[in-house]
GROMACS .gro file of C-alpha atoms in nm:
model
  494
    1MET     CA    1  -4.384   0.859  -1.141
    2GLY     CA    2  -4.025   1.005  -1.125
    3SER     CA    3  -3.862   1.055  -1.530
    4LEU     CA    4  -3.526   1.212  -1.612
    5PHE     CA    5  -3.642   1.495  -1.490
    6ARG     CA    6  -3.790   1.510  -1.202
    7SER     CA    7  -3.758   1.316  -0.873
    8GLN     CA    8  -3.890   0.981  -0.818
    9GLU     CA    9  -4.217   0.980  -0.629
   10MET     CA   10  -4.139   0.832  -0.262
   11THR     CA   11  -4.363   0.738   0.079
   12LEU     CA   12  -4.285   0.642   0.397
   13CYS     CA   13  -4.298   0.283   0.493
   14GLN     CA   14  -4.301   0.141   0.880
   15ILE     CA   15  -4.123  -0.254   0.920
   16ILE     CA   16  -4.212  -0.441   1.233
   17LEU     CA   17  -3.932  -0.649   1.215
   18HIS     CA   18  -3.941  -0.914   1.499
   19THR     CA   19  -3.628  -0.942   1.643
   20ASP     CA   20  -3.473  -1.280   1.575
   21LEU     CA   21  -3.496  -1.129   1.203
   22ALA     CA   22  -3.398  -0.678   1.295
   23TYR     CA   23  -2.995  -0.841   1.257
   24MET     CA   24  -2.994  -0.980   0.948
   25CYS     CA   25  -3.282  -0.841   0.729
   26THR     CA   26  -3.150  -0.462   0.791
   27SER     CA   27  -2.833  -0.692   0.631
   28GLU     CA   28  -3.075  -0.742   0.332
   29MET     CA   29  -3.207  -0.422   0.292
   30GLY     CA   30  -2.820  -0.230   0.298
   31GLU     CA   31  -2.695  -0.454   0.053
   32ILE     CA   32  -3.062  -0.281  -0.231
   33GLY     CA   33  -2.951   0.021  -0.094
   34LEU     CA   34  -3.293   0.122  -0.144
   35VAL     CA   35  -3.440   0.273   0.216
   36GLN     CA   36  -3.328   0.584   0.402
   37PHE     CA   37  -3.419   0.497   0.740
   38ARG     CA   38  -3.527   0.784   0.923
   39ASP     CA   39  -3.527   0.786   1.400
   40THR     CA   40  -3.783   0.665   1.587
   41VAL     CA   41  -3.673   0.772   1.919
   42PRO     CA   42  -3.490   1.090   1.850
   43ASP     CA   43  -3.492   1.115   2.199
   44THR     CA   44  -3.329   0.886   2.310
   45ASN     CA   45  -2.974   0.940   2.404
   46ALA     CA   46  -2.695   0.753   2.185
   47ALA     CA   47  -2.567   0.573   2.526
   48GLN     CA   48  -2.920   0.447   2.680
   49ARG     CA   49  -2.993   0.320   2.326
   50LYS     CA   50  -3.044  -0.135   2.260
   51PHE     CA   51  -2.700  -0.169   1.964
   52VAL     CA   52  -2.455   0.048   2.184
   53ASN     CA   53  -2.242  -0.218   2.363
   54GLU     CA   54  -2.284  -0.419   1.943
   55VAL     CA   55  -2.080  -0.034   1.823
   56ARG     CA   56  -1.847   0.012   2.082
   57ARG     CA   57  -1.732  -0.474   1.988
   58CYS     CA   58  -1.771  -0.291   1.633
   59ASP     CA   59  -1.530   0.019   1.671
   60GLU     CA   60  -1.294  -0.263   1.869
   61MET     CA   61  -1.288  -0.434   1.607
   62GLU     CA   62  -1.157  -0.205   1.335
   63ARG     CA   63  -0.952  -0.040   1.594
   64LYS     CA   64  -0.710  -0.371   1.559
   65LEU     CA   65  -0.755  -0.401   1.179
   66ARG     CA   66  -0.613  -0.074   1.138
   67PHE     CA   67  -0.304  -0.197   1.329
   68LEU     CA   68  -0.294  -0.508   1.165
   69GLU     CA   69  -0.288  -0.225   0.852
   70LYS     CA   70  -0.030  -0.004   1.017
   71GLU     CA   71   0.193  -0.390   1.121
   72ILE     CA   72   0.142  -0.431   0.696
   73LYS     CA   73   0.251  -0.138   0.565
   74LYS     CA   74   0.561  -0.186   0.814
   75ASP     CA   75   0.694  -0.380   0.649
   76ASN     CA   76   0.627  -0.310   0.283
   77LEU     CA   77   0.336  -0.595   0.209
   78LYS     CA   78   0.134  -0.583  -0.035
   79LEU     CA   79  -0.227  -0.554   0.011
   80PRO     CA   80  -0.482  -0.712  -0.199
   81ASP     CA   81  -0.768  -0.545  -0.383
   82LEU     CA   82  -1.144  -0.610  -0.235
   83THR     CA   83  -1.223  -0.852  -0.557
   84GLU     CA   84  -1.609  -0.929  -0.426
   85ASN     CA   85  -1.847  -0.797  -0.153
   86ALA     CA   86  -1.909  -0.992   0.118
   87ASP     CA   87  -2.214  -1.107   0.306
   88ALA     CA   88  -2.249  -0.916   0.663
   89PRO     CA   89  -2.154  -1.201   0.828
   90ALA     CA   90  -2.433  -1.380   1.063
   91PRO     CA   91  -2.486  -1.280   1.438
   92LYS     CA   92  -2.314  -1.559   1.525
   93GLU     CA   93  -1.981  -1.554   1.343
   94ILE     CA   94  -1.992  -1.197   1.473
   95ILE     CA   95  -1.787  -1.394   1.747
   96ASP     CA   96  -1.558  -1.623   1.590
   97LEU     CA   97  -1.469  -1.260   1.421
   98GLU     CA   98  -1.405  -1.126   1.716
   99SER     CA   99  -1.178  -1.414   1.887
  100THR     CA  100  -1.005  -1.428   1.499
  101LEU     CA  101  -0.916  -1.039   1.524
  102GLU     CA  102  -0.785  -1.141   1.917
  103LYS     CA  103  -0.520  -1.424   1.842
  104LEU     CA  104  -0.383  -1.168   1.571
  105GLU     CA  105  -0.326  -0.881   1.743
  106ASN     CA  106  -0.237  -1.027   2.073
  107GLU     CA  107  -0.005  -1.257   1.819
  108LEU     CA  108   0.163  -0.981   1.696
  109LYS     CA  109   0.239  -0.813   2.011
  110GLU     CA  110   0.360  -1.042   2.157
  111VAL     CA  111   0.644  -1.091   1.847
  112ASN     CA  112   0.675  -0.717   1.815
  113SER     CA  113   0.791  -0.705   2.250
  114ASN     CA  114   1.002  -0.962   2.202
  115ALA     CA  115   1.131  -0.839   1.862
  116GLU     CA  116   1.194  -0.482   1.996
  117GLN     CA  117   1.422  -0.643   2.292
  118LEU     CA  118   1.631  -0.830   2.077
  119LYS     CA  119   1.654  -0.558   1.824
  120LYS     CA  120   1.795  -0.369   2.246
  121ASN     CA  121   2.055  -0.644   2.302
  122PHE     CA  122   2.136  -0.692   1.922
  123LEU     CA  123   2.204  -0.298   1.974
  124GLY     CA  124   2.390  -0.292   2.301
  125LEU     CA  125   2.602  -0.598   2.220
  126SER     CA  126   2.718  -0.382   1.851
  127GLU     CA  127   2.757  -0.101   2.043
  128LEU     CA  128   2.935  -0.332   2.324
  129LYS     CA  129   3.156  -0.471   1.937
  130GLN     CA  130   3.250  -0.125   1.859
  131ILE     CA  131   3.403  -0.007   2.217
  132LEU     CA  132   3.605  -0.313   2.268
  133ARG     CA  133   3.734  -0.232   1.886
  134LYS     CA  134   3.759   0.150   1.896
  135THR     CA  135   3.893   0.105   2.270
  136GLN     CA  136   4.169  -0.124   2.154
  137ILE     CA  137   4.276   0.103   1.832
  138PHE     CA  138   4.346   0.394   2.074
  139PHE     CA  139   4.574   0.230   2.310
  140ASP     CA  140   4.751   0.059   2.043
  141GLU     CA  141   4.799   0.423   1.809
  142ALA     CA  142   4.872   0.559   2.169
  143MET     CA  143   5.155   0.283   2.276
  144HIS     CA  144   5.291   0.332   1.880
  145ASP     CA  145   5.306   0.712   1.912
  146PRO     CA  146   5.640   0.876   1.929
  147ALA     CA  147   5.573   1.212   2.066
  148MET     CA  148   5.425   0.966   2.390
  149ASN     CA  149   5.685   1.076   2.725
  150ASP     CA  150   5.744   0.721   2.946
  151GLU     CA  151   5.524   0.874   3.229
  152ALA     CA  152   5.217   0.922   2.988
  153MET     CA  153   5.258   0.558   2.831
  154GLY     CA  154   5.286   0.454   3.238
  155LEU     CA  155   4.908   0.614   3.319
  156LEU     CA  156   4.844   0.472   2.962
  157SER     CA  157   4.996   0.068   3.023
  158GLU     CA  158   4.761  -0.162   3.239
  159ASP     CA  159   4.994  -0.136   3.502
  160GLY     CA  160   4.922   0.268   3.472
  161MET     CA  161   4.563   0.157   3.531
  162ARG     CA  162   4.538  -0.043   3.804
  163ALA     CA  163   4.661   0.066   4.193
  164GLY     CA  164   5.011   0.070   4.098
  165GLY     CA  165   5.028   0.352   3.935
  166VAL     CA  166   5.352   0.521   3.809
  167GLY     CA  167   5.620   0.587   3.978
  168GLY     CA  168   5.527   0.611   4.300
  169GLN     CA  169   5.395   0.866   4.322
  170GLY     CA  170   5.030   0.672   4.375
  171ILE     CA  171   4.915   0.835   4.037
  172ARG     CA  172   4.548   0.642   4.014
  173LEU     CA  173   4.467   0.680   3.602
  174GLY     CA  174   4.098   0.529   3.540
  175PHE     CA  175   3.880   0.573   3.190
  176VAL     CA  176   3.471   0.512   3.119
  177ALA     CA  177   3.356   0.403   2.797
  178GLY     CA  178   3.032   0.518   2.586
  179VAL     CA  179   2.875   0.522   2.261
  180ILE     CA  180   2.665   0.846   2.208
  181LEU     CA  181   2.479   1.041   1.892
  182ARG     CA  182   2.673   1.185   1.676
  183GLU     CA  183   2.495   1.500   1.677
  184LYS     CA  184   2.498   1.545   2.089
  185LEU     CA  185   2.853   1.479   2.134
  186PRO     CA  186   3.071   1.899   2.040
  187PRO     CA  187   2.799   2.002   2.372
  188PHE     CA  188   2.902   1.640   2.546
  189GLU     CA  189   3.254   1.754   2.479
  190ARG     CA  190   3.166   2.136   2.647
  191MET     CA  191   2.992   1.994   2.914
  192LEU     CA  192   3.261   1.814   2.990
  193TRP     CA  193   3.538   2.022   3.004
  194ARG     CA  194   3.279   2.272   3.231
  195VAL     CA  195   3.249   2.071   3.442
  196CYS     CA  196   3.547   1.892   3.506
  197ARG     CA  197   3.729   2.198   3.447
  198GLY     CA  198   3.946   2.022   3.196
  199ASN     CA  199   4.076   1.746   3.403
  200VAL     CA  200   3.942   1.530   3.190
  201PHE     CA  201   4.028   1.344   2.842
  202LEU     CA  202   3.831   1.247   2.610
  203LYS     CA  203   3.932   1.074   2.293
  204GLN     CA  204   3.602   1.023   2.047
  205SER     CA  205   3.540   0.799   1.670
  206GLU     CA  206   3.264   0.750   1.427
  207ILE     CA  207   3.049   0.399   1.430
  208GLU     CA  208   3.107   0.443   1.018
  209SER     CA  209   2.818   0.163   1.001
  210GLU     CA  210   2.451   0.314   1.090
  211LEU     CA  211   2.271   0.139   1.412
  212GLU     CA  212   1.915   0.080   1.387
  213ASP     CA  213   1.692   0.224   1.647
  214PRO     CA  214   1.561  -0.102   1.857
  215VAL     CA  215   1.242   0.189   1.884
  216THR     CA  216   1.134   0.341   1.588
  217GLY     CA  217   1.284   0.181   1.341
  218GLU     CA  218   1.491   0.448   1.225
  219LYS     CA  219   1.877   0.456   1.155
  220VAL     CA  220   2.115   0.653   1.335
  221LYS     CA  221   2.479   0.808   1.385
  222LYS     CA  222   2.633   0.710   1.671
  223SER     CA  223   3.010   0.754   1.763
  224VAL     CA  224   3.266   0.563   2.011
  225PHE     CA  225   3.381   0.806   2.299
  226ILE     CA  226   3.634   0.690   2.629
  227ILE     CA  227   3.738   0.948   2.881
  228PHE     CA  228   4.017   0.922   3.174
  229PHE     CA  229   4.014   1.078   3.459
  230GLN     CA  230   4.112   1.079   3.826
  231GLY     CA  231   4.001   0.990   4.131
  232ASP     CA  232   3.634   0.924   4.202
  233GLN     CA  233   3.525   1.287   4.178
  234LEU     CA  234   3.552   1.301   3.807
  235LYS     CA  235   3.442   0.940   3.723
  236SER     CA  236   3.096   1.053   3.982
  237ARG     CA  237   3.084   1.387   3.804
  238VAL     CA  238   3.138   1.186   3.458
  239ILE     CA  239   2.890   0.936   3.449
  240LYS     CA  240   2.671   1.200   3.575
  241ILE     CA  241   2.733   1.400   3.300
  242CYS     CA  242   2.658   1.040   3.058
  243GLU     CA  243   2.314   1.089   3.192
  244GLY     CA  244   2.213   1.388   3.116
  245PHE     CA  245   2.317   1.321   2.755
  246HIS     CA  246   2.181   1.026   2.697
  247ALA     CA  247   2.494   0.846   2.619
  248THR     CA  248   2.519   0.449   2.689
  249LEU     CA  249   2.808   0.353   2.898
  250TYR     CA  250   2.973   0.012   2.889
  251PRO     CA  251   3.197  -0.175   3.107
  252CYS     CA  252   3.599  -0.232   2.862
  253PRO     CA  253   3.812  -0.450   3.079
  254ASP     CA  254   4.187  -0.283   3.178
  255SER     CA  255   4.404  -0.549   2.968
  256GLN     CA  256   4.416  -0.586   2.644
  257ALA     CA  257   4.380  -0.979   2.729
  258GLU     CA  258   4.023  -0.941   2.902
  259ARG     CA  259   3.953  -0.740   2.618
  260ARG     CA  260   4.024  -0.951   2.323
  261GLU     CA  261   3.818  -1.192   2.569
  262MET     CA  262   3.529  -1.068   2.585
  263ALA     CA  263   3.507  -0.934   2.211
  264LEU     CA  264   3.590  -1.290   2.101
  265GLY     CA  265   3.212  -1.411   2.352
  266VAL     CA  266   3.087  -1.144   2.285
  267MET     CA  267   3.045  -1.172   1.891
  268THR     CA  268   2.946  -1.524   1.948
  269ARG     CA  269   2.625  -1.344   2.129
  270ILE     CA  270   2.603  -1.138   1.818
  271GLN     CA  271   2.608  -1.449   1.612
  272ASP     CA  272   2.325  -1.634   1.819
  273LEU     CA  273   2.110  -1.345   1.877
  274GLN     CA  274   2.147  -1.239   1.424
  275THR     CA  275   2.001  -1.631   1.447
  276VAL     CA  276   1.703  -1.532   1.603
  277LEU     CA  277   1.576  -1.303   1.526
  278ASN     CA  278   1.587  -1.379   1.167
  279GLN     CA  279   1.330  -1.670   1.304
  280THR     CA  280   1.172  -1.390   1.489
  281GLN     CA  281   1.188  -1.178   1.151
  282GLU     CA  282   1.024  -1.503   0.964
  283HIS     CA  283   0.731  -1.543   1.201
  284ARG     CA  284   0.675  -1.201   1.183
  285GLN     CA  285   0.589  -1.251   0.869
  286LYS     CA  286   0.373  -1.580   0.846
  287VAL     CA  287   0.135  -1.358   1.047
  288LEU     CA  288   0.148  -1.058   0.876
  289LEU     CA  289   0.085  -1.278   0.541
  290SER     CA  290  -0.178  -1.438   0.650
  291ALA     CA  291  -0.337  -1.173   0.793
  292SER     CA  292  -0.295  -0.938   0.497
  293ARG     CA  293  -0.546  -1.186   0.269
  294SER     CA  294  -0.836  -1.119   0.464
  295LEU     CA  295  -0.790  -0.778   0.572
  296GLN     CA  296  -0.936  -0.612   0.281
  297ILE     CA  297  -1.221  -0.827   0.343
  298TRP     CA  298  -1.242  -0.781   0.773
  299PHE     CA  299  -1.274  -0.421   0.707
  300LEU     CA  300  -1.603  -0.452   0.432
  301LYS     CA  301  -1.749  -0.702   0.716
  302VAL     CA  302  -1.684  -0.525   1.045
  303ARG     CA  303  -1.821  -0.166   0.845
  304LYS     CA  304  -2.161  -0.367   0.796
  305ILE     CA  305  -2.167  -0.493   1.080
  306LYS     CA  306  -2.128  -0.126   1.289
  307ALA     CA  307  -2.353  -0.042   0.988
  308ILE     CA  308  -2.618  -0.228   1.086
  309TYR     CA  309  -2.638  -0.179   1.488
  310HIS     CA  310  -2.661   0.221   1.362
  311ILE     CA  311  -2.956   0.114   1.152
  312LEU     CA  312  -3.143  -0.054   1.432
  313ASN     CA  313  -3.040   0.133   1.702
  314MET     CA  314  -3.274   0.439   1.519
  315PHE     CA  315  -3.552   0.179   1.544
  316ASN     CA  316  -3.869   0.143   1.850
  317LEU     CA  317  -3.807  -0.168   2.036
  318ASP     CA  318  -4.129  -0.263   2.152
  319VAL     CA  319  -4.025  -0.553   2.451
  320THR     CA  320  -4.406  -0.723   2.491
  321SER     CA  321  -4.444  -0.875   2.172
  322LYS     CA  322  -4.045  -0.927   2.122
  323CYS     CA  323  -4.039  -0.718   1.738
  324MET     CA  324  -3.829  -0.389   1.665
  325ILE     CA  325  -4.021  -0.047   1.426
  326GLY     CA  326  -3.955   0.102   1.217
  327GLU     CA  327  -4.014   0.442   0.973
  328CYS     CA  328  -3.800   0.485   0.602
  329TRP     CA  329  -3.850   0.697   0.314
  330CYS     CA  330  -3.830   0.424  -0.010
  331ALA     CA  331  -3.922   0.525  -0.374
  332VAL     CA  332  -4.252   0.383  -0.460
  333ASP     CA  333  -4.155   0.247  -0.713
  334ASP     CA  334  -3.896  -0.038  -0.504
  335LEU     CA  335  -4.108  -0.145  -0.353
  336GLU     CA  336  -4.139  -0.482  -0.448
  337GLU     CA  337  -3.767  -0.596  -0.430
  338ILE     CA  338  -3.745  -0.462  -0.092
  339GLN     CA  339  -4.048  -0.653   0.008
  340GLN     CA  340  -3.831  -0.979  -0.140
  341SER     CA  341  -3.530  -0.850   0.074
  342LEU     CA  342  -3.704  -0.890   0.345
  343ARG     CA  343  -3.788  -1.265   0.314
  344LYS     CA  344  -3.440  -1.266   0.196
  345GLY     CA  345  -3.351  -1.203   0.535
  346MET     CA  346  -3.600  -1.374   0.682
  347GLU     CA  347  -3.481  -1.735   0.527
  348LEU     CA  348  -3.139  -1.712   0.592
  349SER     CA  349  -3.260  -1.613   0.960
  350HIS     CA  350  -3.442  -1.971   0.953
  351SER     CA  351  -3.742  -1.850   1.089
  352SER     CA  352  -4.100  -1.842   1.026
  353VAL     CA  353  -4.225  -1.469   1.192
  354GLN     CA  354  -4.295  -1.242   0.885
  355PRO     CA  355  -4.167  -0.900   0.873
  356ILE     CA  356  -4.418  -0.651   0.749
  357LEU     CA  357  -4.382  -0.357   0.577
  358SER     CA  358  -4.721  -0.094   0.564
  359ARG     CA  359  -4.691   0.252   0.393
  360ILE     CA  360  -4.823   0.545   0.641
  361SER     CA  361  -4.878   0.869   0.568
  362HIS     CA  362  -4.667   1.184   0.682
  363SER     CA  363  -4.694   1.467   0.788
  364ARG     CA  364  -4.747   1.771   0.462
  365LYS     CA  365  -4.469   1.994   0.720
  366GLU     CA  366  -4.266   1.683   0.589
  367ARG     CA  367  -4.039   1.666   0.286
  368PRO     CA  368  -3.992   1.389   0.176
  369PRO     CA  369  -3.629   1.322   0.037
  370THR     CA  370  -3.494   1.333  -0.338
  371TYR     CA  371  -3.455   1.090  -0.490
  372HIS     CA  372  -3.312   1.077  -0.807
  373ARG     CA  373  -3.170   0.679  -1.049
  374LEU     CA  374  -2.847   0.714  -1.222
  375ASN     CA  375  -2.641   0.584  -1.449
  376LYS     CA  376  -2.237   0.624  -1.571
  377LEU     CA  377  -2.317   0.884  -1.783
  378THR     CA  378  -2.570   1.089  -1.563
  379ALA     CA  379  -2.466   1.117  -1.212
  380PRO     CA  380  -2.148   1.246  -1.228
  381PHE     CA  381  -2.304   1.526  -1.383
  382GLN     CA  382  -2.581   1.518  -1.089
  383ALA     CA  383  -2.347   1.528  -0.797
  384LEU     CA  384  -2.164   1.852  -1.045
  385VAL     CA  385  -2.522   2.061  -0.978
  386ASP     CA  386  -2.570   1.868  -0.644
  387SER     CA  387  -2.265   2.083  -0.480
  388TYR     CA  388  -2.452   2.364  -0.572
  389GLY     CA  389  -2.797   2.300  -0.452
  390VAL     CA  390  -3.004   2.000  -0.387
  391ASN     CA  391  -3.317   2.026  -0.542
  392ASN     CA  392  -3.703   2.039  -0.366
  393TYR     CA  393  -3.920   1.706  -0.407
  394GLN     CA  394  -4.065   1.696  -0.742
  395GLU     CA  395  -3.939   1.988  -0.849
  396VAL     CA  396  -3.785   1.977  -1.249
  397ASN     CA  397  -3.440   1.880  -1.236
  398PRO     CA  398  -3.155   2.099  -1.406
  399ALA     CA  399  -2.938   1.745  -1.392
  400PRO     CA  400  -3.038   1.664  -1.720
  401PHE     CA  401  -2.930   1.969  -1.921
  402ALA     CA  402  -2.657   2.042  -1.796
  403VAL     CA  403  -2.535   1.721  -1.950
  404ILE     CA  404  -2.540   1.952  -2.261
  405THR     CA  405  -2.532   2.278  -2.184
  406PHE     CA  406  -2.191   2.242  -1.914
  407PRO     CA  407  -1.981   2.065  -2.188
  408PHE     CA  408  -2.133   2.316  -2.456
  409LEU     CA  409  -2.032   2.654  -2.236
  410PHE     CA  410  -1.719   2.491  -2.194
  411ALA     CA  411  -1.633   2.389  -2.598
  412VAL     CA  412  -1.710   2.819  -2.615
  413MET     CA  413  -1.436   2.910  -2.384
  414PHE     CA  414  -1.161   2.635  -2.506
  415GLY     CA  415  -1.242   2.546  -2.849
  416ASP     CA  416  -0.946   2.368  -2.911
  417LEU     CA  417  -0.998   2.120  -3.233
  418GLY     CA  418  -0.642   2.043  -3.110
  419HIS     CA  419  -0.644   1.996  -2.733
  420GLY     CA  420  -1.055   1.907  -2.769
  421LEU     CA  421  -0.931   1.553  -2.927
  422LEU     CA  422  -0.689   1.495  -2.676
  423MET     CA  423  -0.921   1.552  -2.432
  424PHE     CA  424  -1.165   1.375  -2.598
  425LEU     CA  425  -0.878   1.058  -2.683
  426PHE     CA  426  -0.783   1.081  -2.307
  427ALA     CA  427  -1.241   1.030  -2.172
  428PHE     CA  428  -1.290   0.751  -2.481
  429TRP     CA  429  -0.980   0.512  -2.329
  430MET     CA  430  -1.060   0.584  -1.983
  431VAL     CA  431  -1.404   0.485  -2.116
  432LEU     CA  432  -1.339   0.209  -2.329
  433ARG     CA  433  -1.150   0.035  -2.040
  434GLU     CA  434  -1.362   0.148  -1.750
  435LYS     CA  435  -1.322  -0.203  -1.615
  436GLN     CA  436  -1.072  -0.221  -1.556
  437LEU     CA  437  -0.899   0.074  -1.453
  438ALA     CA  438  -1.229   0.064  -1.166
  439ALA     CA  439  -1.135  -0.277  -1.067
  440GLN     CA  440  -0.756  -0.134  -0.982
  441LYS     CA  441  -0.908   0.062  -0.707
  442SER     CA  442  -0.636   0.418  -0.766
  443ASP     CA  443  -0.582   0.522  -0.379
  444ASN     CA  444  -0.483   0.877  -0.620
  445GLU     CA  445  -0.702   1.215  -0.577
  446ILE     CA  446  -0.655   1.298  -0.884
  447TRP     CA  447  -0.695   0.955  -1.075
  448LYS     CA  448  -1.040   0.953  -0.934
  449ILE     CA  449  -1.129   1.268  -0.990
  450PHE     CA  450  -1.025   1.217  -1.304
  451PHE     CA  451  -1.171   0.857  -1.367
  452GLY     CA  452  -1.543   0.971  -1.212
  453GLY     CA  453  -1.563   1.211  -1.461
  454ARG     CA  454  -1.448   1.039  -1.747
  455TYR     CA  455  -1.825   1.142  -1.962
  456ILE     CA  456  -1.775   1.520  -1.837
  457ILE     CA  457  -1.474   1.540  -2.013
  458LEU     CA  458  -1.543   1.241  -2.353
  459LEU     CA  459  -1.827   1.514  -2.386
  460MET     CA  460  -1.673   1.832  -2.273
  461GLY     CA  461  -1.314   1.696  -2.574
  462LEU     CA  462  -1.604   1.671  -2.851
  463PHE     CA  463  -1.752   2.015  -2.794
  464SER     CA  464  -1.443   2.127  -2.785
  465MET     CA  465  -1.325   1.993  -3.104
  466TYR     CA  466  -1.641   2.188  -3.215
  467THR     CA  467  -1.637   2.532  -3.138
  468GLY     CA  468  -1.216   2.411  -3.224
  469THR     CA  469  -1.289   2.367  -3.574
  470LEU     CA  470  -1.575   2.661  -3.563
  471TYR     CA  471  -1.240   2.840  -3.511
  472ASN     CA  472  -1.059   2.766  -3.680
  473ASP     CA  473  -0.751   2.658  -3.430
  474VAL     CA  474  -0.594   2.377  -3.399
  475PHE     CA  475  -0.331   2.356  -3.107
  476SER     CA  476  -0.364   2.717  -3.158
  477LYS     CA  477  -0.238   2.761  -3.434
  478SER     CA  478  -0.469   2.982  -3.730
  479PHE     CA  479  -0.634   2.765  -4.047
  480ASN     CA  480  -0.908   2.865  -4.279
  481ILE     CA  481  -1.111   2.555  -4.451
  482PHE     CA  482  -1.343   2.714  -4.546
  483GLY     CA  483  -1.231   3.051  -4.638
  484SER     CA  484  -1.406   3.386  -4.561
  485SER     CA  485  -1.764   3.447  -4.705
  486TRP     CA  486  -1.702   3.806  -4.634
  487TYR     CA  487  -1.609   4.049  -4.961
  488PRO     CA  488  -1.580   4.411  -4.852
  489ALA     CA  489  -1.675   4.655  -5.151
  490TYR     CA  490  -1.417   4.887  -5.171
  491ASN     CA  491  -1.496   5.202  -5.430
  492VAL     CA  492  -1.242   5.286  -5.597
  493LYS     CA  493  -1.404   5.687  -5.704
  494THR     CA  494  -1.366   5.760  -5.328
   0.00000   0.00000   0.00000
């Protein structure tokens, strides 16, 4: 028999389960958490075990769930907390769960693919709109610039851009327009100057609003540029440089009327695309909201399924009698509860074959595991002791002694009535509201440490108040309550 100061008496048991019962019986034993299974086929490779394919299916379902979780967090949707403990699904329900996750993943991938393509088209139209607007502004400014002479204005006119030339000299001036990332613009200008030997003219203007990258979803800053050149050779060089800097070129008409007509068409297409994008986003939100309601439960179910098949891989399969034989360590006092869980698993499997649980002997060289029954008060102190080392089977457990000695030795160092009172009140608040605080399931690691050690902090604060009173110290200020009992025997004669 175990006690507060020693670990529980353990026994080695053999479990014989029919193959139809194995899944549900293992699930029920896992729910009570009172057994430690032992691998009965240690020499078998992991890839050669019976349920290795089922474990891989669970890994695939976990991958799909992580994908859904990533997409939900990307849209800043809140995942509801897991308030109930879901049982492991039956083997028939696993197929339905797989099909549900497969359907959600495929639907979400299709929505993402369509949304990405729509965003690319929207980005291209937005950039084209900026190019048409900035290009028209540039030509208008150039035509009304008093510093421009007749020859320059002729080159920038619509006739100068075409085959007409200027003054009958056959000069043909062409241009390309595009969009480039703003941080790439300075090296882009230097490369154009060096390769074209200064025979091109570059005009650039920043796009005021940030544009969204359709692949990463991040906001990027871009600039519109227009490059004037003469001849096909310079044109090919300019295009190659633009491709090298990943600049996007767009067709820009020569005449003002054509540019205005194209701009109207672009605006119409942008409005239509915006409507389709909004509908796609709404559909994506609906899919993610429906998935977020059950995501935590699905995670729990898949992990339980995976744990069950991992345990079943430790069993020895008897093909002739269609049964599985496993071994486990358990406390002697828990044998009756384990038997009840096996009977419950048999009922859930709708089978009449009885599972068998029998005690077997073990070699004296094999040491049973150490198992302590803990509660909310002793669990943090046991974890503190186990961090230094776990005591052997049936050895004296130092954790109960640490419940008093650890807080007291801390108080000897920390003794202060004021600071100890603050620690005590903080821990007392966590103890009073532990059910509500535990239900919040915070992800903050610091908070988890404080909440897990609330009883340690409570006792440390209590003992610090006691030693602080002995030290006559409150918030690092000395005080005198009892007065001094020491009076020096002063000899006036000496």
